[in-house]
mmCIF file of C-alpha atoms and ligand atoms in Angstrom:
data_model
loop_
_atom_site.group_PDB
_atom_site.id
_atom_site.type_symbol
_atom_site.label_atom_id
_atom_site.label_comp_id
_atom_site.label_asym_id
_atom_site.label_seq_id
_atom_site.Cartn_x
_atom_site.Cartn_y
_atom_site.Cartn_z
ATOM 1 C CA MET A 399 0.046 0.090 0.023
ATOM 2 C CA ASN A 400 1.182 3.617 -0.823
ATOM 3 C CA PRO A 401 2.405 4.844 2.761
ATOM 4 C CA SER A 402 0.721 8.143 1.859
ATOM 5 C CA ASP A 403 -2.533 6.507 1.998
ATOM 6 C CA ILE A 404 -3.362 6.167 5.468
ATOM 7 C CA PHE A 405 -6.704 4.775 6.621
ATOM 8 C CA ILE A 406 -7.661 5.217 10.262
ATOM 9 C CA LEU A 407 -10.807 3.846 12.105
ATOM 10 C CA ALA A 408 -11.669 6.373 14.825
ATOM 11 C CA ILE A 409 -13.912 5.515 17.843
ATOM 12 C CA GLU A 410 -15.329 7.873 20.351
ATOM 13 C CA SER A 411 -17.408 6.834 23.246
ATOM 14 C CA SER A 412 -16.345 9.214 26.134
ATOM 15 C CA CYS A 413 -19.907 10.516 26.942
ATOM 16 C CA ASP A 414 -23.327 9.917 25.618
ATOM 17 C CA ASP A 415 -22.503 9.751 21.866
ATOM 18 C CA THR A 416 -21.168 6.673 20.428
ATOM 19 C CA ALA A 417 -19.234 7.912 17.080
ATOM 20 C CA ALA A 418 -17.149 6.132 14.442
ATOM 21 C CA ALA A 419 -15.231 7.683 11.535
ATOM 22 C CA ILE A 420 -12.841 6.634 8.713
ATOM 23 C CA LEU A 421 -10.176 9.020 7.799
ATOM 24 C CA HIS A 422 -8.151 8.965 4.573
ATOM 25 C CA ASN A 423 -5.016 11.044 5.565
ATOM 26 C CA ARG A 424 -6.573 14.284 6.820
ATOM 27 C CA LYS A 425 -10.063 13.875 5.178
ATOM 28 C CA ALA A 426 -13.048 12.076 6.842
ATOM 29 C CA LEU A 427 -14.514 9.706 4.621
ATOM 30 C CA SER A 428 -17.267 8.902 7.048
ATOM 31 C CA ASN A 429 -18.274 10.393 10.359
ATOM 32 C CA ILE A 430 -21.186 8.672 12.217
ATOM 33 C CA VAL A 431 -22.688 9.563 15.457
ATOM 34 C CA ALA A 432 -25.334 7.793 17.438
ATOM 35 C CA THR A 433 -26.679 10.280 20.026
ATOM 36 C CA GLN A 434 -28.251 8.263 22.665
ATOM 37 C CA GLN A 435 -31.991 9.651 23.287
ATOM 38 C CA ILE A 436 -32.407 7.485 26.455
ATOM 39 C CA HIS A 437 -30.988 10.438 28.747
ATOM 40 C CA GLN A 438 -33.526 13.040 27.679
ATOM 41 C CA ALA A 439 -35.831 11.445 30.119
ATOM 42 C CA TYR A 440 -33.564 12.119 32.993
ATOM 43 C CA GLY A 441 -32.454 15.696 32.302
ATOM 44 C CA GLY A 442 -28.698 14.708 32.091
ATOM 45 C CA VAL A 443 -26.462 11.825 31.179
ATOM 46 C CA VAL A 444 -26.913 8.433 33.324
ATOM 47 C CA PRO A 445 -23.614 6.768 33.118
ATOM 48 C CA GLU A 446 -24.675 3.197 33.420
ATOM 49 C CA LEU A 447 -27.281 3.718 30.643
ATOM 50 C CA ALA A 448 -24.443 5.354 28.518
ATOM 51 C CA SER A 449 -22.391 2.226 28.730
ATOM 52 C CA ARG A 450 -25.023 -0.007 27.707
ATOM 53 C CA ALA A 451 -26.240 2.074 24.807
ATOM 54 C CA HIS A 452 -22.578 2.266 23.655
ATOM 55 C CA GLN A 453 -22.215 -1.589 23.824
ATOM 56 C CA GLN A 454 -25.335 -1.834 21.467
ATOM 57 C CA ASN A 455 -24.307 0.947 19.235
ATOM 58 C CA ILE A 456 -20.512 0.287 18.607
ATOM 59 C CA VAL A 457 -20.524 -2.759 16.191
ATOM 60 C CA PRO A 458 -23.237 -1.489 13.709
ATOM 61 C CA LEU A 459 -21.713 2.004 13.904
ATOM 62 C CA VAL A 460 -18.245 0.733 12.899
ATOM 63 C CA HIS A 461 -19.842 -1.210 9.968
ATOM 64 C CA ARG A 462 -21.706 1.594 8.809
ATOM 65 C CA ALA A 463 -18.568 4.035 8.996
ATOM 66 C CA LEU A 464 -16.877 1.429 6.966
ATOM 67 C CA ASP A 465 -19.778 1.121 4.415
ATOM 68 C CA VAL A 466 -20.250 4.953 3.977
ATOM 69 C CA ALA A 467 -16.577 5.335 3.494
ATOM 70 C CA ASN A 468 -16.694 2.384 0.929
ATOM 71 C CA ILE A 469 -13.487 0.821 2.420
ATOM 72 C CA ASP A 470 -12.793 -2.847 3.627
ATOM 73 C CA LYS A 471 -11.524 -3.066 7.139
ATOM 74 C CA LYS A 472 -8.320 -4.889 5.726
ATOM 75 C CA GLN A 473 -7.619 -1.704 4.219
ATOM 76 C CA LEU A 474 -7.175 0.019 7.710
ATOM 77 C CA SER A 475 -3.641 1.442 8.774
ATOM 78 C CA ALA A 476 -4.505 1.835 12.410
ATOM 79 C CA ILE A 477 -7.184 2.295 15.043
ATOM 80 C CA ALA A 478 -7.520 5.453 17.101
ATOM 81 C CA PHE A 479 -9.800 5.440 20.100
ATOM 82 C CA THR A 480 -10.613 8.035 22.861
ATOM 83 C CA ARG A 481 -8.669 7.017 26.104
ATOM 84 C CA GLY A 482 -10.163 9.794 28.287
ATOM 85 C CA PRO A 483 -11.281 11.959 29.539
ATOM 86 C CA GLY A 484 -14.719 10.965 30.253
ATOM 87 C CA LEU A 485 -17.160 8.439 31.850
ATOM 88 C CA LEU A 486 -15.033 5.296 32.685
ATOM 89 C CA GLY A 487 -17.722 2.862 31.909
ATOM 90 C CA SER A 488 -18.313 4.725 28.456
ATOM 91 C CA LEU A 489 -14.606 4.875 27.693
ATOM 92 C CA LEU A 490 -14.154 1.061 28.519
ATOM 93 C CA VAL A 491 -16.677 -0.018 25.662
ATOM 94 C CA GLY A 492 -14.593 1.996 22.984
ATOM 95 C CA THR A 493 -11.252 1.131 24.285
ATOM 96 C CA SER A 494 -11.979 -2.762 24.610
ATOM 97 C CA PHE A 495 -13.635 -2.593 21.111
ATOM 98 C CA ALA A 496 -10.560 -0.733 19.589
ATOM 99 C CA LYS A 497 -8.126 -3.146 21.348
ATOM 100 C CA SER A 498 -9.697 -6.422 20.257
ATOM 101 C CA LEU A 499 -10.101 -4.996 16.447
ATOM 102 C CA SER A 500 -6.402 -3.919 16.495
ATOM 103 C CA MET A 501 -5.546 -7.378 17.700
ATOM 104 C CA GLY A 502 -7.760 -9.336 15.203
ATOM 105 C CA LEU A 503 -6.526 -7.112 12.421
ATOM 106 C CA LYS A 504 -2.985 -6.879 13.604
ATOM 107 C CA ILE A 505 -2.589 -3.207 13.071
ATOM 108 C CA PRO A 506 -1.491 -0.384 15.576
ATOM 109 C CA LEU A 507 -3.830 1.045 18.207
ATOM 110 C CA ILE A 508 -3.495 4.886 18.785
ATOM 111 C CA GLU A 509 -4.957 6.403 21.916
ATOM 112 C CA VAL A 510 -6.163 10.070 21.966
ATOM 113 C CA ASN A 511 -6.977 12.643 24.529
ATOM 114 C CA HIS A 512 -10.827 13.703 23.780
ATOM 115 C CA MET A 513 -10.010 17.282 24.629
ATOM 116 C CA GLU A 514 -6.663 17.524 22.423
ATOM 117 C CA ALA A 515 -8.949 15.977 19.784
ATOM 118 C CA HIS A 516 -11.639 18.618 20.046
ATOM 119 C CA ILE A 517 -8.628 21.211 19.174
ATOM 120 C CA LEU A 518 -7.146 19.270 16.517
ATOM 121 C CA SER A 519 -10.619 19.057 14.608
ATOM 122 C CA HIS A 520 -9.261 22.174 13.116
ATOM 123 C CA PHE A 521 -6.738 20.047 11.191
ATOM 124 C CA LEU A 522 -9.314 18.113 9.202
ATOM 125 C CA GLU A 523 -9.489 18.774 5.674
ATOM 126 C CA THR A 524 -12.444 20.912 5.324
ATOM 127 C CA GLU A 525 -13.605 22.775 2.207
ATOM 128 C CA GLY A 526 -12.947 26.534 2.427
ATOM 129 C CA ALA A 527 -11.226 26.348 5.936
ATOM 130 C CA THR A 528 -7.855 27.234 6.542
ATOM 131 C CA VAL A 529 -5.748 25.404 9.263
ATOM 132 C CA PRO A 530 -4.838 27.603 12.279
ATOM 133 C CA ALA A 531 -1.025 28.663 12.508
ATOM 134 C CA PHE A 532 0.945 27.955 15.412
ATOM 135 C CA PRO A 533 0.884 29.314 18.124
ATOM 136 C CA PHE A 534 -3.023 29.921 18.540
ATOM 137 C CA LEU A 535 -5.364 29.967 21.400
ATOM 138 C CA ALA A 536 -8.120 27.418 21.501
ATOM 139 C CA MET A 537 -11.247 27.686 23.556
ATOM 140 C CA THR A 538 -12.810 24.222 24.214
ATOM 141 C CA ILE A 539 -16.256 24.831 25.279
ATOM 142 C CA SER A 540 -18.521 21.735 25.671
ATOM 143 C CA GLY A 541 -20.929 20.110 28.228
ATOM 144 C CA GLY A 542 -17.978 18.679 30.115
ATOM 145 C CA HIS A 543 -15.233 21.186 29.758
ATOM 146 C CA THR A 544 -14.328 24.938 29.538
ATOM 147 C CA GLN A 545 -10.819 25.566 28.779
ATOM 148 C CA ILE A 546 -8.492 28.138 27.242
ATOM 149 C CA VAL A 547 -5.621 26.508 25.646
ATOM 150 C CA GLN A 548 -2.316 27.877 24.307
ATOM 151 C CA VAL A 549 -1.487 25.510 21.337
ATOM 152 C CA ARG A 550 2.225 25.622 20.020
ATOM 153 C CA GLY A 551 2.244 22.480 18.108
ATOM 154 C CA HIS A 552 -0.201 19.482 17.388
ATOM 155 C CA PHE A 553 0.541 17.949 20.776
ATOM 156 C CA GLU A 554 2.305 20.909 22.565
ATOM 157 C CA MET A 555 -0.608 22.241 24.436
ATOM 158 C CA GLU A 556 -1.001 24.184 27.746
ATOM 159 C CA VAL A 557 -4.052 24.923 29.582
ATOM 160 C CA LEU A 558 -3.986 28.582 30.572
ATOM 161 C CA GLY A 559 -7.420 28.553 32.287
ATOM 162 C CA GLU A 560 -10.418 26.316 32.933
ATOM 163 C CA THR A 561 -13.724 26.373 34.979
ATOM 164 C CA LEU A 562 -13.538 25.811 38.615
ATOM 165 C CA ASP A 563 -17.138 24.209 38.648
ATOM 166 C CA ASP A 564 -19.633 23.891 35.995
ATOM 167 C CA ALA A 565 -18.796 23.679 32.279
ATOM 168 C CA VAL A 566 -20.364 26.333 29.958
ATOM 169 C CA GLY A 567 -22.479 23.654 28.296
ATOM 170 C CA GLU A 568 -23.748 22.601 31.612
ATOM 171 C CA ALA A 569 -24.660 26.405 32.380
ATOM 172 C CA PHE A 570 -26.540 26.467 29.323
ATOM 173 C CA ASP A 571 -28.471 23.041 29.948
ATOM 174 C CA LYS A 572 -28.964 23.578 33.551
ATOM 175 C CA SER A 573 -30.477 27.153 32.790
ATOM 176 C CA ALA A 574 -32.663 25.565 30.172
ATOM 177 C CA LYS A 575 -33.863 22.854 32.788
ATOM 178 C CA LEU A 576 -34.960 25.748 35.117
ATOM 179 C CA LEU A 577 -36.842 27.159 32.179
ATOM 180 C CA GLY A 578 -38.667 23.743 31.758
ATOM 181 C CA LEU A 579 -36.901 23.031 28.453
ATOM 182 C CA PRO A 580 -35.772 19.533 27.596
ATOM 183 C CA TYR A 581 -32.131 18.233 27.722
ATOM 184 C CA PRO A 582 -29.647 19.122 26.191
ATOM 185 C CA GLY A 583 -31.329 22.620 26.442
ATOM 186 C CA GLY A 584 -28.128 24.681 24.938
ATOM 187 C CA PRO A 585 -29.434 24.666 21.450
ATOM 188 C CA LEU A 586 -32.942 25.411 22.550
ATOM 189 C CA ILE A 587 -31.692 28.543 24.641
ATOM 190 C CA ASP A 588 -29.786 29.426 21.513
ATOM 191 C CA ALA A 589 -33.050 29.257 19.319
ATOM 192 C CA CYS A 590 -35.171 31.221 21.715
ATOM 193 C CA ALA A 591 -32.332 33.809 22.238
ATOM 194 C CA GLN A 592 -32.643 34.841 18.574
ATOM 195 C CA LEU A 593 -36.257 35.873 19.113
ATOM 196 C CA GLY A 594 -35.752 37.759 22.455
ATOM 197 C CA ASP A 595 -34.333 41.116 23.824
ATOM 198 C CA PRO A 596 -30.749 40.280 25.293
ATOM 199 C CA ASP A 597 -30.897 43.526 27.427
ATOM 200 C CA ARG A 598 -34.287 42.899 29.102
ATOM 201 C CA PHE A 599 -32.670 41.185 32.140
ATOM 202 C CA THR A 600 -29.311 41.252 33.783
ATOM 203 C CA PHE A 601 -27.395 38.348 35.453
ATOM 204 C CA PRO A 602 -23.910 38.832 37.143
ATOM 205 C CA ILE A 603 -20.622 38.198 35.728
ATOM 206 C CA PRO A 604 -18.646 36.059 38.018
ATOM 207 C CA LYS A 605 -15.437 37.532 39.459
ATOM 208 C CA VAL A 606 -13.052 34.788 38.927
ATOM 209 C CA GLY A 607 -9.278 35.382 38.951
ATOM 210 C CA GLY A 608 -6.790 34.679 36.140
ATOM 211 C CA LEU A 609 -8.149 33.040 33.025
ATOM 212 C CA ASP A 610 -10.437 30.614 35.103
ATOM 213 C CA PHE A 611 -14.057 30.269 34.802
ATOM 214 C CA SER A 612 -16.937 29.846 37.206
ATOM 215 C CA PHE A 613 -20.677 29.271 36.237
ATOM 216 C CA SER A 614 -22.279 27.801 39.233
ATOM 217 C CA GLY A 615 -23.075 31.394 40.546
ATOM 218 C CA LEU A 616 -24.789 32.240 37.345
ATOM 219 C CA LYS A 617 -27.014 29.088 37.643
ATOM 220 C CA THR A 618 -28.062 30.059 41.264
ATOM 221 C CA SER A 619 -28.723 33.570 40.206
ATOM 222 C CA ILE A 620 -31.136 32.529 37.581
ATOM 223 C CA LEU A 621 -32.742 30.045 39.872
ATOM 224 C CA TYR A 622 -33.417 32.663 42.495
ATOM 225 C CA PHE A 623 -34.356 35.308 39.657
ATOM 226 C CA LEU A 624 -36.989 32.778 38.254
ATOM 227 C CA GLN A 625 -38.289 31.831 41.786
ATOM 228 C CA ARG A 626 -38.918 35.498 42.551
ATOM 229 C CA GLU A 627 -40.700 36.566 39.379
ATOM 230 C CA THR A 628 -42.716 33.261 39.207
ATOM 231 C CA ALA A 629 -44.009 33.942 42.783
ATOM 232 C CA ALA A 630 -45.251 37.413 41.722
ATOM 233 C CA ASP A 631 -46.439 36.142 38.356
ATOM 234 C CA PRO A 632 -46.759 32.318 37.520
ATOM 235 C CA GLY A 633 -46.994 33.190 33.875
ATOM 236 C CA PHE A 634 -43.640 34.906 33.749
ATOM 237 C CA VAL A 635 -41.576 32.216 32.285
ATOM 238 C CA ALA A 636 -43.944 31.448 29.658
ATOM 239 C CA ARG A 637 -44.390 35.087 28.595
ATOM 240 C CA GLU A 638 -40.709 36.194 28.851
ATOM 241 C CA LYS A 639 -38.939 32.864 27.808
ATOM 242 C CA ASN A 640 -37.236 34.322 24.597
ATOM 243 C CA ALA A 641 -36.041 37.411 26.511
ATOM 244 C CA ILE A 642 -34.778 35.378 29.556
ATOM 245 C CA CYS A 643 -32.761 32.930 27.017
ATOM 246 C CA ALA A 644 -31.497 35.928 25.271
ATOM 247 C CA SER A 645 -30.359 37.610 28.338
ATOM 248 C CA ILE A 646 -28.898 34.202 29.626
ATOM 249 C CA GLN A 647 -26.767 33.661 26.370
ATOM 250 C CA LYS A 648 -25.700 37.291 26.166
ATOM 251 C CA THR A 649 -24.377 36.700 29.891
ATOM 252 C CA ILE A 650 -22.538 33.478 28.968
ATOM 253 C CA VAL A 651 -20.912 34.960 25.847
ATOM 254 C CA GLU A 652 -19.863 37.911 27.700
ATOM 255 C CA ILE A 653 -18.027 35.708 30.441
ATOM 256 C CA LEU A 654 -16.330 33.659 27.657
ATOM 257 C CA MET A 655 -15.235 36.578 25.612
ATOM 258 C CA ARG A 656 -13.855 38.692 28.606
ATOM 259 C CA LYS A 657 -11.502 35.825 29.511
ATOM 260 C CA LEU A 658 -10.669 35.164 25.801
ATOM 261 C CA LYS A 659 -9.716 38.951 25.410
ATOM 262 C CA LYS A 660 -7.640 38.654 28.505
ATOM 263 C CA ALA A 661 -5.856 35.619 27.231
ATOM 264 C CA VAL A 662 -5.161 37.337 23.664
ATOM 265 C CA LEU A 663 -3.690 40.588 25.738
ATOM 266 C CA GLU A 664 -1.601 38.344 28.059
ATOM 267 C CA THR A 665 -0.096 36.123 25.287
ATOM 268 C CA GLY A 666 -0.008 38.345 22.432
ATOM 269 C CA ILE A 667 -1.652 35.685 20.301
ATOM 270 C CA ASN A 668 -4.711 36.880 18.343
ATOM 271 C CA ARG A 669 -5.464 33.600 16.417
ATOM 272 C CA VAL A 670 -8.377 32.115 18.160
ATOM 273 C CA ALA A 671 -9.890 28.674 17.386
ATOM 274 C CA LEU A 672 -13.308 27.424 18.969
ATOM 275 C CA ALA A 673 -13.738 23.688 19.741
ATOM 276 C CA GLY A 674 -16.575 21.668 21.588
ATOM 277 C CA GLY A 675 -20.140 21.539 21.374
ATOM 278 C CA VAL A 676 -21.045 25.073 22.540
ATOM 279 C CA ALA A 677 -18.890 26.464 19.573
ATOM 280 C CA ALA A 678 -22.161 25.849 17.769
ATOM 281 C CA ASN A 679 -23.793 28.551 19.675
ATOM 282 C CA SER A 680 -24.806 31.659 17.407
ATOM 283 C CA GLY A 681 -23.924 34.148 20.162
ATOM 284 C CA ILE A 682 -20.261 33.013 20.624
ATOM 285 C CA ARG A 683 -19.774 32.708 16.827
ATOM 286 C CA LYS A 684 -21.098 36.214 16.266
ATOM 287 C CA ALA A 685 -18.864 37.673 18.924
ATOM 288 C CA LEU A 686 -15.793 36.019 17.337
ATOM 289 C CA ARG A 687 -16.689 37.473 14.007
ATOM 290 C CA GLU A 688 -17.206 40.915 15.605
ATOM 291 C CA ALA A 689 -13.703 40.363 17.264
ATOM 292 C CA GLU A 690 -12.144 39.579 13.955
ATOM 293 C CA SER A 691 -13.443 43.040 12.372
ATOM 294 C CA GLU A 692 -12.892 45.223 15.402
ATOM 295 C CA TRP A 693 -9.806 43.956 16.926
ATOM 296 C CA GLY A 694 -8.005 42.127 13.968
ATOM 297 C CA TRP A 695 -8.441 38.635 15.492
ATOM 298 C CA THR A 696 -8.250 35.589 13.177
ATOM 299 C CA ALA A 697 -11.159 33.316 14.231
ATOM 300 C CA HIS A 698 -11.330 29.541 13.410
ATOM 301 C CA ILE A 699 -14.810 27.980 13.779
ATOM 302 C CA PRO A 700 -15.207 24.333 12.762
ATOM 303 C CA PRO A 701 -18.102 23.148 10.946
ATOM 304 C CA PHE A 702 -20.973 21.992 13.245
ATOM 305 C CA GLU A 703 -20.426 18.325 12.730
ATOM 306 C CA TYR A 704 -16.791 18.653 13.977
ATOM 307 C CA CYS A 705 -17.804 20.861 17.067
ATOM 308 C CA THR A 706 -20.049 18.358 18.792
ATOM 309 C CA ASP A 707 -18.570 15.004 19.987
ATOM 310 C CA ASN A 708 -17.691 13.243 16.926
ATOM 311 C CA ALA A 709 -14.926 10.498 15.937
ATOM 312 C CA ALA A 710 -13.476 12.335 12.934
ATOM 313 C CA MET A 711 -11.557 14.566 15.447
ATOM 314 C CA ILE A 712 -10.260 11.293 17.111
ATOM 315 C CA GLY A 713 -9.235 10.155 13.776
ATOM 316 C CA ILE A 714 -7.202 13.476 12.924
ATOM 317 C CA ALA A 715 -5.413 13.200 16.155
ATOM 318 C CA GLY A 716 -4.823 9.533 15.546
ATOM 319 C CA TYR A 717 -3.467 10.349 12.052
ATOM 320 C CA LEU A 718 -1.049 12.969 13.375
ATOM 321 C CA LYS A 719 0.180 10.419 15.957
ATOM 322 C CA TYR A 720 0.542 8.020 13.298
ATOM 323 C CA LEU A 721 2.758 9.926 11.013
ATOM 324 C CA ASP A 722 5.011 10.492 14.487
ATOM 325 C CA GLY A 723 4.821 6.658 14.963
ATOM 326 C CA ARG A 724 3.338 7.029 18.363
ATOM 327 C CA PHE A 725 1.362 3.981 18.953
ATOM 328 C CA THR A 726 -0.274 2.414 22.008
ATOM 329 C CA ASP A 727 0.253 -0.514 23.875
ATOM 330 C CA LEU A 728 -2.502 -2.937 24.465
ATOM 331 C CA GLY A 729 -1.997 -2.694 28.174
ATOM 332 C CA THR A 730 -2.925 1.088 28.148
ATOM 333 C CA PRO A 731 -5.988 1.577 30.374
ATOM 334 C CA ALA A 732 -8.900 4.074 29.751
ATOM 335 C CA ILE A 733 -8.744 7.003 32.146
ATOM 336 C CA ALA A 734 -11.571 9.285 33.252
ATOM 337 C CA ARG A 735 -9.184 12.134 34.057
ATOM 338 C CA TYR A 736 -6.717 13.055 31.527
ATOM 339 C CA THR A 737 -5.401 16.382 31.313
ATOM 340 C CA ILE A 738 -4.143 18.041 28.156
ATOM 341 C CA GLY A 739 -0.362 17.810 27.464
ATOM 342 C CA SER A 740 0.110 14.886 29.971
HETATM 343 O O1 LIG B 165 -18.801 18.584 22.643
HETATM 344 P P1 LIG B 165 -20.230 18.339 23.161
HETATM 345 O O2 LIG B 165 -21.180 17.647 22.187
HETATM 346 O O3 LIG B 165 -20.228 17.195 24.161
HETATM 347 C C1 LIG B 165 -19.345 17.235 25.230
HETATM 348 O O4 LIG B 165 -18.096 16.984 25.290
HETATM 349 O O5 LIG B 165 -19.885 17.858 26.355
HETATM 350 O O6 LIG B 165 -20.969 19.509 23.828
HETATM 351 C C2 LIG B 165 -22.437 19.377 24.154
HETATM 352 C C3 LIG B 165 -23.010 20.675 24.861
HETATM 353 C C4 LIG B 165 -24.152 20.511 25.619
HETATM 354 O O7 LIG B 165 -24.152 21.229 26.621
HETATM 355 C C5 LIG B 165 -25.216 21.230 24.567
HETATM 356 O O8 LIG B 165 -26.087 21.848 25.246
HETATM 357 C C6 LIG B 165 -24.189 22.470 24.135
HETATM 358 O O9 LIG B 165 -22.921 21.702 23.779
HETATM 359 N N1 LIG B 165 -24.683 22.971 22.918
HETATM 360 C C7 LIG B 165 -24.946 24.357 22.769
HETATM 361 C C8 LIG B 165 -25.296 24.552 21.514
HETATM 362 N N2 LIG B 165 -25.250 23.450 20.795
HETATM 363 C C9 LIG B 165 -24.776 22.473 21.596
HETATM 364 N N3 LIG B 165 -24.991 25.201 23.838
HETATM 365 C C10 LIG B 165 -25.404 26.534 23.415
HETATM 366 N N4 LIG B 165 -25.749 26.862 22.088
HETATM 367 C C11 LIG B 165 -25.854 25.839 21.161
HETATM 368 N N5 LIG B 165 -26.089 26.330 19.841
HETATM 369 ZN ZN1 LIG B 166 -16.467 16.857 23.718
#
């Protein structure tokens, strides 16, 4: 086989999405995600149910990824999998599957850090998108994480700041839950926010030092605000839903942008790349576009399918490691906590 033709099967199972992708070099030939609906009834991810759903999904999903890519498993060069961070039971499903298949096919295994992969999704071959130049700042905003990372090389990353409590996606989802919206509520807040006045209500911006974030205070202030208003007027939420969502979104975007601006000033790096599910949010996207025109930043925002949890991002991280010959031993365990750059 031509050594420049690298085919990677990538598997992601760190939380509640089971995902498989096939990459040909930097290009995703398939990128399939099975989102687990079962958690909706509980208003959040139930770890045990997530592991069981991964077990049911993984084999048909890998077959489908191969079918869509139109390649045979014998053509695969290596298998990349998410080692962590995430829910241990969920990670174990993907890790065990990847190990068995790599043994069966006698091809190398490559472990990937899920958070690094979110950032490396920018290196997937995408029509019309330019790859960020090093060094750049990545802001990873998802349901599990909120981080600002300085990226000096594909695997040379340093976390400059992160959340001390809730992740930004949780702030969206928990606010949505308080408003009676189903899980995950982030996209619903975004949709309602388009229709409401963002200046109608004011929520506090937390005072957190350095480049760290905190969102738990915001959640509490929204809870007290809603309790106060609905006590006086039970129809308040129904009537003001759009304005409440717009005001919450404006506050969250303000929290993110203040820290990002601080990071740009402190590092002198004005190339900024978004990653993670919350990068789909229209408010943060608009704020970054404005930062480009007002302050001369260069903003990189991946296509939606590479923002949320997906396996193509695991594939590109795997491909870059493959080029460096960085393979993984079969004895390598899944790990729930896995910091960037470790
Ligand atoms: O990266 P992701 O798919 O999974 C994690 O690794 O967490 O991110 C999911 C998070 C959820 O909290 C979801 O509500 C949020 O991303 N999200 C959004 C939007 N789309 C997804 N939050 C705000 N606005 C959106 N448009
Ligand atoms: Zn993620």
